[in-house]
């Protein structure tokens, strides 16, 4: 299925530890891309910015799908929805990130100052989001996966 020129996104099939390493690396790459976005806004480089934002949006969609399909699945399987409330709350932030990305893309077409403000807001929100995942959610999922594997052996 094709949506907006993008092939259907499916979760990557990786062992959880490999996936977490990949996701953490993607967090650093997104941080770097957001710095590049700032430079492009300042330079009013609309073509390159448009391409970078499109690419970033596609990468984030894959990234979020992987987190929800794999990380969240492990936690809910082990603890149920109620005891996985923290992870669910963090992953619900994905909706806000997607909205902020859409807003950023629209604002560049209008006012570069407002676009930079949106980029700064997005970066701040995403850095806090990544911190929650890197410090709390990912380690919990890895430890949970290890315990689940031991329990089945």
mmCIF file with all atom_site columns, C-alpha atoms in Angstrom:
data_model
loop_
_atom_site.group_PDB
_atom_site.id
_atom_site.type_symbol
_atom_site.label_atom_id
_atom_site.label_alt_id
_atom_site.label_comp_id
_atom_site.label_asym_id
_atom_site.label_entity_id
_atom_site.label_seq_id
_atom_site.pdbx_PDB_ins_code
_atom_site.Cartn_x
_atom_site.Cartn_y
_atom_site.Cartn_z
_atom_site.occupancy
_atom_site.B_iso_or_equiv
_atom_site.pdbx_formal_charge
_atom_site.auth_seq_id
_atom_site.auth_comp_id
_atom_site.auth_asym_id
_atom_site.auth_atom_id
_atom_site.pdbx_PDB_model_num
ATOM 1   C CA . UNK A 1 1   ? 0.000  0.000   0.000  1.00 0.00 ? 1   UNK A CA 1
ATOM 2   C CA . UNK A 1 2   ? 1.296  3.488   -0.837 1.00 0.00 ? 2   UNK A CA 1
ATOM 3   C CA . UNK A 1 3   ? 0.388  6.556   1.245  1.00 0.00 ? 3   UNK A CA 1
ATOM 4   C CA . UNK A 1 4   ? 1.573  10.017  0.211  1.00 0.00 ? 4   UNK A CA 1
ATOM 5   C CA . UNK A 1 5   ? 4.363  8.523   -1.856 1.00 0.00 ? 5   UNK A CA 1
ATOM 6   C CA . UNK A 1 6   ? 5.636  6.442   1.062  1.00 0.00 ? 6   UNK A CA 1
ATOM 7   C CA . UNK A 1 7   ? 5.611  2.657   1.087  1.00 0.00 ? 7   UNK A CA 1
ATOM 8   C CA . UNK A 1 8   ? 3.633  1.089   3.916  1.00 0.00 ? 8   UNK A CA 1
ATOM 9   C CA . UNK A 1 9   ? 5.673  1.126   7.101  1.00 0.00 ? 9   UNK A CA 1
ATOM 10  C CA . UNK A 1 10  ? 6.081  -2.128  9.019  1.00 0.00 ? 10  UNK A CA 1
ATOM 11  C CA . UNK A 1 11  ? 7.972  -2.828  12.240 1.00 0.00 ? 11  UNK A CA 1
ATOM 12  C CA . UNK A 1 12  ? 11.585 -3.856  11.732 1.00 0.00 ? 12  UNK A CA 1
ATOM 13  C CA . UNK A 1 13  ? 12.258 -7.446  12.696 1.00 0.00 ? 13  UNK A CA 1
ATOM 14  C CA . UNK A 1 14  ? 15.187 -7.215  15.106 1.00 0.00 ? 14  UNK A CA 1
ATOM 15  C CA . UNK A 1 15  ? 16.000 -8.689  18.465 1.00 0.00 ? 15  UNK A CA 1
ATOM 16  C CA . UNK A 1 16  ? 14.966 -6.235  21.177 1.00 0.00 ? 16  UNK A CA 1
ATOM 17  C CA . UNK A 1 17  ? 18.534 -5.392  22.195 1.00 0.00 ? 17  UNK A CA 1
ATOM 18  C CA . UNK A 1 18  ? 19.491 -4.653  18.572 1.00 0.00 ? 18  UNK A CA 1
ATOM 19  C CA . UNK A 1 19  ? 16.356 -2.580  18.134 1.00 0.00 ? 19  UNK A CA 1
ATOM 20  C CA . UNK A 1 20  ? 17.028 -0.530  21.271 1.00 0.00 ? 20  UNK A CA 1
ATOM 21  C CA . UNK A 1 21  ? 20.582 0.173   20.109 1.00 0.00 ? 21  UNK A CA 1
ATOM 22  C CA . UNK A 1 22  ? 19.225 1.258   16.731 1.00 0.00 ? 22  UNK A CA 1
ATOM 23  C CA . UNK A 1 23  ? 16.528 3.441   18.302 1.00 0.00 ? 23  UNK A CA 1
ATOM 24  C CA . UNK A 1 24  ? 19.028 5.145   20.599 1.00 0.00 ? 24  UNK A CA 1
ATOM 25  C CA . UNK A 1 25  ? 21.253 5.843   17.603 1.00 0.00 ? 25  UNK A CA 1
ATOM 26  C CA . UNK A 1 26  ? 18.265 7.281   15.772 1.00 0.00 ? 26  UNK A CA 1
ATOM 27  C CA . UNK A 1 27  ? 17.627 9.604   18.697 1.00 0.00 ? 27  UNK A CA 1
ATOM 28  C CA . UNK A 1 28  ? 21.128 11.066  18.240 1.00 0.00 ? 28  UNK A CA 1
ATOM 29  C CA . UNK A 1 29  ? 20.584 11.337  14.465 1.00 0.00 ? 29  UNK A CA 1
ATOM 30  C CA . UNK A 1 30  ? 17.292 13.189  14.935 1.00 0.00 ? 30  UNK A CA 1
ATOM 31  C CA . UNK A 1 31  ? 19.022 15.604  17.319 1.00 0.00 ? 31  UNK A CA 1
ATOM 32  C CA . UNK A 1 32  ? 21.634 16.251  14.616 1.00 0.00 ? 32  UNK A CA 1
ATOM 33  C CA . UNK A 1 33  ? 18.969 16.652  11.931 1.00 0.00 ? 33  UNK A CA 1
ATOM 34  C CA . UNK A 1 34  ? 17.135 19.218  14.057 1.00 0.00 ? 34  UNK A CA 1
ATOM 35  C CA . UNK A 1 35  ? 20.322 21.284  14.248 1.00 0.00 ? 35  UNK A CA 1
ATOM 36  C CA . UNK A 1 36  ? 20.568 21.087  10.456 1.00 0.00 ? 36  UNK A CA 1
ATOM 37  C CA . UNK A 1 37  ? 16.938 22.218  10.237 1.00 0.00 ? 37  UNK A CA 1
ATOM 38  C CA . UNK A 1 38  ? 17.834 25.334  12.250 1.00 0.00 ? 38  UNK A CA 1
ATOM 39  C CA . UNK A 1 39  ? 20.667 26.156  9.857  1.00 0.00 ? 39  UNK A CA 1
ATOM 40  C CA . UNK A 1 40  ? 18.411 25.688  6.834  1.00 0.00 ? 40  UNK A CA 1
ATOM 41  C CA . UNK A 1 41  ? 15.706 27.896  8.321  1.00 0.00 ? 41  UNK A CA 1
ATOM 42  C CA . UNK A 1 42  ? 18.288 30.604  9.045  1.00 0.00 ? 42  UNK A CA 1
ATOM 43  C CA . UNK A 1 43  ? 19.598 30.338  5.471  1.00 0.00 ? 43  UNK A CA 1
ATOM 44  C CA . UNK A 1 44  ? 16.032 30.231  4.095  1.00 0.00 ? 44  UNK A CA 1
ATOM 45  C CA . UNK A 1 45  ? 16.986 27.113  2.206  1.00 0.00 ? 45  UNK A CA 1
ATOM 46  C CA . UNK A 1 46  ? 13.459 25.976  1.427  1.00 0.00 ? 46  UNK A CA 1
ATOM 47  C CA . UNK A 1 47  ? 14.296 23.133  -0.978 1.00 0.00 ? 47  UNK A CA 1
ATOM 48  C CA . UNK A 1 48  ? 16.826 21.390  1.261  1.00 0.00 ? 48  UNK A CA 1
ATOM 49  C CA . UNK A 1 49  ? 14.677 22.010  4.327  1.00 0.00 ? 49  UNK A CA 1
ATOM 50  C CA . UNK A 1 50  ? 11.659 20.511  2.629  1.00 0.00 ? 50  UNK A CA 1
ATOM 51  C CA . UNK A 1 51  ? 13.632 17.387  1.698  1.00 0.00 ? 51  UNK A CA 1
ATOM 52  C CA . UNK A 1 52  ? 15.134 17.053  5.186  1.00 0.00 ? 52  UNK A CA 1
ATOM 53  C CA . UNK A 1 53  ? 11.774 17.461  6.899  1.00 0.00 ? 53  UNK A CA 1
ATOM 54  C CA . UNK A 1 54  ? 10.203 14.862  4.583  1.00 0.00 ? 54  UNK A CA 1
ATOM 55  C CA . UNK A 1 55  ? 13.030 12.430  5.304  1.00 0.00 ? 55  UNK A CA 1
ATOM 56  C CA . UNK A 1 56  ? 12.901 13.142  9.033  1.00 0.00 ? 56  UNK A CA 1
ATOM 57  C CA . UNK A 1 57  ? 9.148  12.631  9.074  1.00 0.00 ? 57  UNK A CA 1
ATOM 58  C CA . UNK A 1 58  ? 9.487  9.242   7.348  1.00 0.00 ? 58  UNK A CA 1
ATOM 59  C CA . UNK A 1 59  ? 12.281 8.157   9.710  1.00 0.00 ? 59  UNK A CA 1
ATOM 60  C CA . UNK A 1 60  ? 10.278 9.213   12.743 1.00 0.00 ? 60  UNK A CA 1
ATOM 61  C CA . UNK A 1 61  ? 7.233  7.300   11.539 1.00 0.00 ? 61  UNK A CA 1
ATOM 62  C CA . UNK A 1 62  ? 9.311  4.101   11.255 1.00 0.00 ? 62  UNK A CA 1
ATOM 63  C CA . UNK A 1 63  ? 10.984 4.811   14.587 1.00 0.00 ? 63  UNK A CA 1
ATOM 64  C CA . UNK A 1 64  ? 7.699  5.354   16.421 1.00 0.00 ? 64  UNK A CA 1
ATOM 65  C CA . UNK A 1 65  ? 6.135  2.263   14.901 1.00 0.00 ? 65  UNK A CA 1
ATOM 66  C CA . UNK A 1 66  ? 9.092  0.166   16.049 1.00 0.00 ? 66  UNK A CA 1
ATOM 67  C CA . UNK A 1 67  ? 8.893  1.547   19.573 1.00 0.00 ? 67  UNK A CA 1
ATOM 68  C CA . UNK A 1 68  ? 5.183  0.931   19.885 1.00 0.00 ? 68  UNK A CA 1
ATOM 69  C CA . UNK A 1 69  ? 5.162  -2.482  18.184 1.00 0.00 ? 69  UNK A CA 1
ATOM 70  C CA . UNK A 1 70  ? 8.180  -3.874  20.024 1.00 0.00 ? 70  UNK A CA 1
ATOM 71  C CA . UNK A 1 71  ? 9.053  -1.963  23.191 1.00 0.00 ? 71  UNK A CA 1
ATOM 72  C CA . UNK A 1 72  ? 5.499  -1.299  24.281 1.00 0.00 ? 72  UNK A CA 1
ATOM 73  C CA . UNK A 1 73  ? 4.419  -4.804  23.335 1.00 0.00 ? 73  UNK A CA 1
ATOM 74  C CA . UNK A 1 74  ? 7.021  -6.345  25.656 1.00 0.00 ? 74  UNK A CA 1
ATOM 75  C CA . UNK A 1 75  ? 5.948  -4.159  28.557 1.00 0.00 ? 75  UNK A CA 1
ATOM 76  C CA . UNK A 1 76  ? 2.230  -4.748  28.094 1.00 0.00 ? 76  UNK A CA 1
ATOM 77  C CA . UNK A 1 77  ? 2.779  -8.486  27.716 1.00 0.00 ? 77  UNK A CA 1
ATOM 78  C CA . UNK A 1 78  ? 4.705  -8.594  30.990 1.00 0.00 ? 78  UNK A CA 1
ATOM 79  C CA . UNK A 1 79  ? 2.830  -6.050  33.083 1.00 0.00 ? 79  UNK A CA 1
ATOM 80  C CA . UNK A 1 80  ? -0.515 -5.403  31.421 1.00 0.00 ? 80  UNK A CA 1
ATOM 81  C CA . UNK A 1 81  ? -1.825 -2.031  30.308 1.00 0.00 ? 81  UNK A CA 1
ATOM 82  C CA . UNK A 1 82  ? -2.344 -0.612  33.774 1.00 0.00 ? 82  UNK A CA 1
ATOM 83  C CA . UNK A 1 83  ? 1.189  -1.287  34.984 1.00 0.00 ? 83  UNK A CA 1
ATOM 84  C CA . UNK A 1 84  ? 2.619  -0.087  31.643 1.00 0.00 ? 84  UNK A CA 1
ATOM 85  C CA . UNK A 1 85  ? 0.957  3.302   32.022 1.00 0.00 ? 85  UNK A CA 1
ATOM 86  C CA . UNK A 1 86  ? 4.236  5.238   32.082 1.00 0.00 ? 86  UNK A CA 1
ATOM 87  C CA . UNK A 1 87  ? 5.383  3.777   28.756 1.00 0.00 ? 87  UNK A CA 1
ATOM 88  C CA . UNK A 1 88  ? 1.956  4.282   27.220 1.00 0.00 ? 88  UNK A CA 1
ATOM 89  C CA . UNK A 1 89  ? 2.011  7.926   28.316 1.00 0.00 ? 89  UNK A CA 1
ATOM 90  C CA . UNK A 1 90  ? 5.485  8.447   26.817 1.00 0.00 ? 90  UNK A CA 1
ATOM 91  C CA . UNK A 1 91  ? 4.534  6.777   23.539 1.00 0.00 ? 91  UNK A CA 1
ATOM 92  C CA . UNK A 1 92  ? 1.360  8.860   23.309 1.00 0.00 ? 92  UNK A CA 1
ATOM 93  C CA . UNK A 1 93  ? 3.733  11.809  22.925 1.00 0.00 ? 93  UNK A CA 1
ATOM 94  C CA . UNK A 1 94  ? 4.367  10.479  19.416 1.00 0.00 ? 94  UNK A CA 1
ATOM 95  C CA . UNK A 1 95  ? 1.066  12.031  18.349 1.00 0.00 ? 95  UNK A CA 1
ATOM 96  C CA . UNK A 1 96  ? 2.244  15.446  19.547 1.00 0.00 ? 96  UNK A CA 1
ATOM 97  C CA . UNK A 1 97  ? 5.603  15.024  17.802 1.00 0.00 ? 97  UNK A CA 1
ATOM 98  C CA . UNK A 1 98  ? 3.866  14.221  14.511 1.00 0.00 ? 98  UNK A CA 1
ATOM 99  C CA . UNK A 1 99  ? 1.617  17.266  14.926 1.00 0.00 ? 99  UNK A CA 1
ATOM 100 C CA . UNK A 1 100 ? 4.626  19.471  15.650 1.00 0.00 ? 100 UNK A CA 1
ATOM 101 C CA . UNK A 1 101 ? 6.432  18.148  12.570 1.00 0.00 ? 101 UNK A CA 1
ATOM 102 C CA . UNK A 1 102 ? 3.415  18.958  10.403 1.00 0.00 ? 102 UNK A CA 1
ATOM 103 C CA . UNK A 1 103 ? 3.209  22.428  11.902 1.00 0.00 ? 103 UNK A CA 1
ATOM 104 C CA . UNK A 1 104 ? 6.902  23.025  11.296 1.00 0.00 ? 104 UNK A CA 1
ATOM 105 C CA . UNK A 1 105 ? 6.581  22.085  7.640  1.00 0.00 ? 105 UNK A CA 1
ATOM 106 C CA . UNK A 1 106 ? 3.638  24.462  7.199  1.00 0.00 ? 106 UNK A CA 1
ATOM 107 C CA . UNK A 1 107 ? 5.251  27.377  9.028  1.00 0.00 ? 107 UNK A CA 1
ATOM 108 C CA . UNK A 1 108 ? 8.357  27.455  6.866  1.00 0.00 ? 108 UNK A CA 1
ATOM 109 C CA . UNK A 1 109 ? 6.174  28.269  3.893  1.00 0.00 ? 109 UNK A CA 1
ATOM 110 C CA . UNK A 1 110 ? 4.980  31.354  5.779  1.00 0.00 ? 110 UNK A CA 1
ATOM 111 C CA . UNK A 1 111 ? 7.139  32.997  8.416  1.00 0.00 ? 111 UNK A CA 1
ATOM 112 C CA . UNK A 1 112 ? 10.755 31.852  9.000  1.00 0.00 ? 112 UNK A CA 1
ATOM 113 C CA . UNK A 1 113 ? 10.759 33.380  12.511 1.00 0.00 ? 113 UNK A CA 1
ATOM 114 C CA . UNK A 1 114 ? 7.712  31.358  13.531 1.00 0.00 ? 114 UNK A CA 1
ATOM 115 C CA . UNK A 1 115 ? 9.269  28.342  11.856 1.00 0.00 ? 115 UNK A CA 1
ATOM 116 C CA . UNK A 1 116 ? 12.396 28.683  14.022 1.00 0.00 ? 116 UNK A CA 1
ATOM 117 C CA . UNK A 1 117 ? 10.211 29.014  17.117 1.00 0.00 ? 117 UNK A CA 1
ATOM 118 C CA . UNK A 1 118 ? 8.379  25.819  16.129 1.00 0.00 ? 118 UNK A CA 1
ATOM 119 C CA . UNK A 1 119 ? 11.677 24.034  15.498 1.00 0.00 ? 119 UNK A CA 1
ATOM 120 C CA . UNK A 1 120 ? 12.956 25.090  18.923 1.00 0.00 ? 120 UNK A CA 1
ATOM 121 C CA . UNK A 1 121 ? 9.750  23.891  20.576 1.00 0.00 ? 121 UNK A CA 1
ATOM 122 C CA . UNK A 1 122 ? 9.948  20.578  18.693 1.00 0.00 ? 122 UNK A CA 1
ATOM 123 C CA . UNK A 1 123 ? 13.597 20.082  19.622 1.00 0.00 ? 123 UNK A CA 1
ATOM 124 C CA . UNK A 1 124 ? 12.941 20.793  23.297 1.00 0.00 ? 124 UNK A CA 1
ATOM 125 C CA . UNK A 1 125 ? 9.961  18.421  23.363 1.00 0.00 ? 125 UNK A CA 1
ATOM 126 C CA . UNK A 1 126 ? 11.825 15.677  21.512 1.00 0.00 ? 126 UNK A CA 1
ATOM 127 C CA . UNK A 1 127 ? 14.938 15.898  23.707 1.00 0.00 ? 127 UNK A CA 1
ATOM 128 C CA . UNK A 1 128 ? 12.775 15.448  26.790 1.00 0.00 ? 128 UNK A CA 1
ATOM 129 C CA . UNK A 1 129 ? 10.888 12.604  25.083 1.00 0.00 ? 129 UNK A CA 1
ATOM 130 C CA . UNK A 1 130 ? 14.137 10.854  24.086 1.00 0.00 ? 130 UNK A CA 1
ATOM 131 C CA . UNK A 1 131 ? 15.458 11.207  27.628 1.00 0.00 ? 131 UNK A CA 1
ATOM 132 C CA . UNK A 1 132 ? 12.371 9.428   29.016 1.00 0.00 ? 132 UNK A CA 1
ATOM 133 C CA . UNK A 1 133 ? 12.818 6.609   26.524 1.00 0.00 ? 133 UNK A CA 1
ATOM 134 C CA . UNK A 1 134 ? 16.605 6.278   26.895 1.00 0.00 ? 134 UNK A CA 1
ATOM 135 C CA . UNK A 1 135 ? 16.687 6.497   30.689 1.00 0.00 ? 135 UNK A CA 1
ATOM 136 C CA . UNK A 1 136 ? 13.507 4.748   31.749 1.00 0.00 ? 136 UNK A CA 1
ATOM 137 C CA . UNK A 1 137 ? 11.521 2.952   29.032 1.00 0.00 ? 137 UNK A CA 1
ATOM 138 C CA . UNK A 1 138 ? 14.237 1.196   27.008 1.00 0.00 ? 138 UNK A CA 1
ATOM 139 C CA . UNK A 1 139 ? 16.146 -0.177  30.037 1.00 0.00 ? 139 UNK A CA 1
ATOM 140 C CA . UNK A 1 140 ? 12.878 -1.424  31.548 1.00 0.00 ? 140 UNK A CA 1
ATOM 141 C CA . UNK A 1 141 ? 11.926 -3.154  28.290 1.00 0.00 ? 141 UNK A CA 1
ATOM 142 C CA . UNK A 1 142 ? 15.357 -4.811  28.012 1.00 0.00 ? 142 UNK A CA 1
ATOM 143 C CA . UNK A 1 143 ? 15.281 -6.021  31.611 1.00 0.00 ? 143 UNK A CA 1
ATOM 144 C CA . UNK A 1 144 ? 11.707 -7.244  31.166 1.00 0.00 ? 144 UNK A CA 1
ATOM 145 C CA . UNK A 1 145 ? 12.642 -9.128  27.988 1.00 0.00 ? 145 UNK A CA 1
ATOM 146 C CA . UNK A 1 146 ? 15.554 -10.808 29.812 1.00 0.00 ? 146 UNK A CA 1
ATOM 147 C CA . UNK A 1 147 ? 13.241 -11.856 32.639 1.00 0.00 ? 147 UNK A CA 1
ATOM 148 C CA . UNK A 1 148 ? 10.647 -13.186 30.210 1.00 0.00 ? 148 UNK A CA 1
ATOM 149 C CA . UNK A 1 149 ? 13.297 -15.254 28.421 1.00 0.00 ? 149 UNK A CA 1
ATOM 150 C CA . UNK A 1 150 ? 14.578 -16.701 31.710 1.00 0.00 ? 150 UNK A CA 1
ATOM 151 C CA . UNK A 1 151 ? 11.055 -17.593 32.763 1.00 0.00 ? 151 UNK A CA 1
ATOM 152 C CA . UNK A 1 152 ? 10.480 -19.613 29.594 1.00 0.00 ? 152 UNK A CA 1
ATOM 153 C CA . UNK A 1 153 ? 13.780 -21.553 29.835 1.00 0.00 ? 153 UNK A CA 1
#
